[in-house]
XYZ file of C-alpha atoms in Angstrom:
311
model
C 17.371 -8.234 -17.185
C 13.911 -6.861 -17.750
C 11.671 -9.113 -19.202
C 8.620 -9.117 -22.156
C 5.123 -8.452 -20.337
C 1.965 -10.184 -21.396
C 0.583 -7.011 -21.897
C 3.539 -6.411 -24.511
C 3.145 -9.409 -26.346
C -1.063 -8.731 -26.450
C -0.276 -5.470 -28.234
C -1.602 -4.035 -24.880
C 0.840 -1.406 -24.338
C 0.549 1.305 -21.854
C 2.241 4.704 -22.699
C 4.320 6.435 -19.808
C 4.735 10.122 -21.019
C 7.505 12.194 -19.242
C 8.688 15.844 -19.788
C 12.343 16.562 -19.306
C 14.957 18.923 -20.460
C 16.140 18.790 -24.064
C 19.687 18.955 -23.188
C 19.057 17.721 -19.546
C 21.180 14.649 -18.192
C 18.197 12.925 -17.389
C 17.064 12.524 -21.608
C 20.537 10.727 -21.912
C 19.241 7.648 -20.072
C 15.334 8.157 -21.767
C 17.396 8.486 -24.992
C 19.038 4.739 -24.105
C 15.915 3.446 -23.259
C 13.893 4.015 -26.578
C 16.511 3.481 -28.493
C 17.445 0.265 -27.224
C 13.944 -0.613 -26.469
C 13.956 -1.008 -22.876
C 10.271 0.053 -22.289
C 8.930 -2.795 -24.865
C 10.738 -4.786 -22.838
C 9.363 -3.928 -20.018
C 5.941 -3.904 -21.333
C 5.047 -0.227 -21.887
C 6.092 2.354 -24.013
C 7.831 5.256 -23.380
C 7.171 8.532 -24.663
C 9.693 11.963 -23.977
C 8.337 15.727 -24.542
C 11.512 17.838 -24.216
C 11.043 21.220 -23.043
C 13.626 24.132 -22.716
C 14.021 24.997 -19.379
C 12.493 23.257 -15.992
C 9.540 25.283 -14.990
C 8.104 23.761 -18.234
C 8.297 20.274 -17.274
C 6.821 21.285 -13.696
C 4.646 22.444 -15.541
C 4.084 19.609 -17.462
C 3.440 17.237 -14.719
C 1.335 19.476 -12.340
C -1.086 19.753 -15.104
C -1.632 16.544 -16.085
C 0.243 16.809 -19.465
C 2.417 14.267 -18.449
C 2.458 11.524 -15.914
C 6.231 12.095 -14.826
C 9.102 14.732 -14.738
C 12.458 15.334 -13.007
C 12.661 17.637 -10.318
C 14.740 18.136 -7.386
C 13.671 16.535 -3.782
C 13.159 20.301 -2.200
C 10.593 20.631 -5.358
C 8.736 17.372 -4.370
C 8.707 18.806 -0.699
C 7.525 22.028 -1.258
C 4.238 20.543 -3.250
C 3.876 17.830 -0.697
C 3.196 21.164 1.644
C 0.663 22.590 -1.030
C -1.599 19.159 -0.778
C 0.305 17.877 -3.849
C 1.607 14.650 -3.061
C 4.301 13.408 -5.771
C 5.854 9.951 -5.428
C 9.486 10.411 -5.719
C 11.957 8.228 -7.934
C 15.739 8.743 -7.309
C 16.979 9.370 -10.639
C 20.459 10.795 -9.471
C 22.972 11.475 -6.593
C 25.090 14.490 -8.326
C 24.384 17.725 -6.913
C 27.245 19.747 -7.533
C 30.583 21.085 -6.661
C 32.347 23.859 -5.261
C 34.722 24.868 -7.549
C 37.910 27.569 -6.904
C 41.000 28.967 -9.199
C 43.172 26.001 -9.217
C 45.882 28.748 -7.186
C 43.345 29.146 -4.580
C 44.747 29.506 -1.135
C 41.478 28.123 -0.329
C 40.880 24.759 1.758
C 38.667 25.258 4.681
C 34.900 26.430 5.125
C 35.936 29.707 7.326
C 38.430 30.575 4.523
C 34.993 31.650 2.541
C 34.527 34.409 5.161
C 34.359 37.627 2.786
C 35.060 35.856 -0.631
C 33.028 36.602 -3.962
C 30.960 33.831 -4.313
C 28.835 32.644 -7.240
C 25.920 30.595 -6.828
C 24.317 28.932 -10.199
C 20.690 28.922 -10.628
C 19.901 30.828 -7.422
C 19.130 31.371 -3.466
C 17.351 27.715 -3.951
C 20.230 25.967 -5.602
C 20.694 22.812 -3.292
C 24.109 22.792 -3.219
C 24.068 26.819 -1.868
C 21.746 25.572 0.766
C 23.716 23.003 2.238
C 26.768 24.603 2.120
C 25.517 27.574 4.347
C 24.257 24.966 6.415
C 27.757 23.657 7.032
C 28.939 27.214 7.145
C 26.532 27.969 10.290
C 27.677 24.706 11.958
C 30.799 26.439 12.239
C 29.566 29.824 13.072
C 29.511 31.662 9.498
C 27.042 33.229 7.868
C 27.754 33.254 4.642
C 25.110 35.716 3.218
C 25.769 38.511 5.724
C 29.826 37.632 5.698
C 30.568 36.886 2.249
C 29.699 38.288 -1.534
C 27.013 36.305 -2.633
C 26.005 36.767 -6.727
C 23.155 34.566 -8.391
C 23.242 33.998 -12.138
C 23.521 31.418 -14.771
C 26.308 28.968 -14.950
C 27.881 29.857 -18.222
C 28.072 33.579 -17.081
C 29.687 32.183 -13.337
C 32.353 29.945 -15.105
C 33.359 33.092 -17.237
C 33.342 34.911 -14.182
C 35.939 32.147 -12.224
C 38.171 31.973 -15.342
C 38.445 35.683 -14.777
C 39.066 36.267 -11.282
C 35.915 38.370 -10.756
C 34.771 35.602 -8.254
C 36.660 33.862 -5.908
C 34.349 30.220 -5.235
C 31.895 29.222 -7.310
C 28.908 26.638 -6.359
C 27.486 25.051 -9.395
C 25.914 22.247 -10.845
C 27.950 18.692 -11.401
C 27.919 18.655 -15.171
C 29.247 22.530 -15.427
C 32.092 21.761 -12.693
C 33.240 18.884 -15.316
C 33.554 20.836 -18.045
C 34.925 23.231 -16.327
C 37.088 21.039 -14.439
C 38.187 19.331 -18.210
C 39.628 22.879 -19.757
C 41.901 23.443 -16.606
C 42.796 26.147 -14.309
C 40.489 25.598 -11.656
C 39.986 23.066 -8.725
C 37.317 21.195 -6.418
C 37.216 23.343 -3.238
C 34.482 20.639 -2.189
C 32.201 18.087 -3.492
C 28.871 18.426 -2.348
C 28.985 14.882 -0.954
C 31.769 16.479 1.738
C 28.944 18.393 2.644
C 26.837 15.386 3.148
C 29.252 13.901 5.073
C 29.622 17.074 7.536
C 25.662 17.179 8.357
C 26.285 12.866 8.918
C 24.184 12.245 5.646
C 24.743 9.517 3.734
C 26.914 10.909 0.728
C 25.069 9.201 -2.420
C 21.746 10.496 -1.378
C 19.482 11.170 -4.673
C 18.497 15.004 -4.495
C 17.355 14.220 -8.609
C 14.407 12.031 -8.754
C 11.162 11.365 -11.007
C 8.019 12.515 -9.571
C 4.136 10.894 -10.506
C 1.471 12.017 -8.991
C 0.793 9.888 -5.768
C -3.426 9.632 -6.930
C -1.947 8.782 -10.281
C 0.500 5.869 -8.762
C -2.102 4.232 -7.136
C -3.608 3.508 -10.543
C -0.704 2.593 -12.469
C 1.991 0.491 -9.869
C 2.767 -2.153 -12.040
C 3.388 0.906 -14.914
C 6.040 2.227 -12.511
C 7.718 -0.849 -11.618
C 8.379 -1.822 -15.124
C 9.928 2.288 -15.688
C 11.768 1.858 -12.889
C 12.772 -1.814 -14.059
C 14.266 -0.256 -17.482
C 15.727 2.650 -15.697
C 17.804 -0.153 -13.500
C 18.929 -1.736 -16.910
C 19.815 1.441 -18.797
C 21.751 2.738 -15.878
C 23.814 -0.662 -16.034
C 24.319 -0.770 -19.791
C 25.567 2.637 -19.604
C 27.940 2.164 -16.679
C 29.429 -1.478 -18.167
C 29.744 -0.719 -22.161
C 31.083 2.763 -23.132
C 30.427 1.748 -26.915
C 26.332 2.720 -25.829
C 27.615 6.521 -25.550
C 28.335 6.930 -29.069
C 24.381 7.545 -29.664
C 23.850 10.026 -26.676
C 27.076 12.077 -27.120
C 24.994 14.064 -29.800
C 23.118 15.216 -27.171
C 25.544 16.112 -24.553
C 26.926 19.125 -26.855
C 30.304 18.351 -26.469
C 32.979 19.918 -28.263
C 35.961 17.888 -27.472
C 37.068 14.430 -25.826
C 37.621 15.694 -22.247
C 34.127 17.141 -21.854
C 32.496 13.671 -23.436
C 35.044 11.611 -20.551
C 33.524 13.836 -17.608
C 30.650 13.943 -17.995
C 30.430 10.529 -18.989
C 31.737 9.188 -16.369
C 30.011 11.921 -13.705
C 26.702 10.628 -14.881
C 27.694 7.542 -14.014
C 28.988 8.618 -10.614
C 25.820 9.938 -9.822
C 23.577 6.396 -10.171
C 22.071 6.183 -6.789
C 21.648 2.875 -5.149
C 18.168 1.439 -3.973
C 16.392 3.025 -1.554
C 15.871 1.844 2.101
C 14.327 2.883 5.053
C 17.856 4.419 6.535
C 18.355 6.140 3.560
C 14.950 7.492 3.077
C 15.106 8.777 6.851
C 18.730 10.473 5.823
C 16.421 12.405 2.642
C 14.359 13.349 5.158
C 16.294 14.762 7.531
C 18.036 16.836 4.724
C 14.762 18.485 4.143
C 14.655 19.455 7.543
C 17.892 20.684 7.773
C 17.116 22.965 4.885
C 13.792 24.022 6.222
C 11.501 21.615 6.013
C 9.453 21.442 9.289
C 9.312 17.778 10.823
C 6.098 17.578 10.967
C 5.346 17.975 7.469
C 8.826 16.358 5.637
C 7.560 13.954 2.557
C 6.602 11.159 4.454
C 8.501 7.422 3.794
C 5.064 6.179 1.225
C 6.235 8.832 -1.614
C 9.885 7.531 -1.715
C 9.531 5.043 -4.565
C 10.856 1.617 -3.526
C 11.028 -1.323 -5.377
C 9.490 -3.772 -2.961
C 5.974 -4.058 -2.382
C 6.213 -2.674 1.208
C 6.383 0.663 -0.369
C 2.989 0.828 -1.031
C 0.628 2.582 1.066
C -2.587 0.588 1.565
């Protein structure tokens, strides 16, 4: 349980500002948290700018707008490399899916050797990268041997429906929808990828970033977010009644589509972080191109003991 602050009950409440996607899984827990009033709980309140689409909440935080935004790990990596160091909050563990017709004769990682393959978001999509990863562990190369097409997920589930592609890599909240109307199947979760590169499966590739410079400043401000991030993610997980309020936001139009994704999101709450498990996030950056020798060192994974802390 998160507890009232003196600074709470002084009237001395610091604001956290963070910029995340309208209609982005992430403002579903934010969402839980101010309405519930988690923050004031904590001692702080919180404040949410939605944006449209993700480069504006990169944005957001790289300017200064805002003191936190989600972003994937490889994001957090590459500015690390610029001289931008971001501490990194797991937020959550669901990448994606691999998704085929549900007829597919599909069931084995060389069986993608010349298939049509569509890849959501892009070339960058995490789940494309470690899935050629796997694919060259077993001698395939998937861009040179297969079909590869980039483009937006609504246009790439039309596309499966229709038989125009034959596998389709997306993120985990499209595959349940998609998943919910029928006809097609999981080919692989991206935690079977995991698994194949010897990961740990529940790794958090989602996370809130804060500007390192900016975290040294404000560590108790962080520990109390993190503290009512901890309690929303319970409440969510143990009383279903609490998704009445959010389903607005999900845009659902029937039952099935509320259930998965409901209880995806839910899948997808990463455990603490230790030092094995921050050593397993950064070994996945090197296995998809991070040089060792500059991988976001173990002081910008957040952790909720004090040893986290650089001095």
């Amino acid at each position: 349980m998160v507890l009232s602050s003196p600074l709470a009950i002084a009237g001395e409440v610091p604001v956290l500002r963070l910029s995340v996607l309208q209609f982005g899984t992430a403002h579903w827990e934010l969402d839980h948290i101010q309405r519930h009033g988690l923050d004031r709980q904590a001692g702080f309140e919180l404040e949410v700018r939605l944006v449209a689409h993700l480069p504006a909440s990169r944005i957001a935080v790289s300017s200064g707008d805002v003191q936190g935004a989600v972003v994937d790990l490889m994001w957090a990596q590459a500015r690390y490399e610029q001289g931008e160091p971001y501490l990194y909050l797991p937020f959550s563990s669901s990448i994606g899916e691999i998704l085929v017709a549900e007829d597919s004769e599909i069931d084995s990682i060389v069986d993608l050797r010349g298939r049509r393959i569509g890849v959501a978001g892009g070339p960058d999509s995490k789940g494309w990268v470690l899935l050629k990863r796997v694919a060259a562990d077993r001698g395939l190369d998937l861009e040179r041997e297969a079909e590869v097409s980039y483009a937006a997920p609504p246009l790439l589930d039309e596309a499966l429906r229709r038989g125009r592609i034959d596998v389709l890599v997306t993120y985990w909240h499209f595959a349940a929808r998609l998943k919910a109307a029928g006809g097609v199947r999981t080919a692989w979760q991206m935690a079977a990828l995991l698994d194949a590169l010897s990961l740990d499966r529940d790794l958090p590739v989602l996370g809130y970033v804060f500007r390192e410079e900016w975290v040294r400043e404000h560590h108790d401000l962080l520990d109390r977010f993190a503290g009512s991030l901890v309690e929303a993610k319970q409440q969510l997980a143990e009383e279903p009644s609490h998704w009445a309020a959010i389903r607005p936001l999900m845009r659902v139009e029937n039952e099935a589509d509320f259930e998965a994704l409901r209880q995806g999101f839910i899948a997808g709450t990463p455990a603490a972080l230790d030092a094995r498990r921050i050593a397993d996030l950064q070994r996945l950056l090197v296995l998809t191109g991070a040089s060792p020798d500059r991988v976001l060192p173990e002081r910008l994974f957040y952790r909720a003991d004090a040893s986290r802390r650089a001095p």
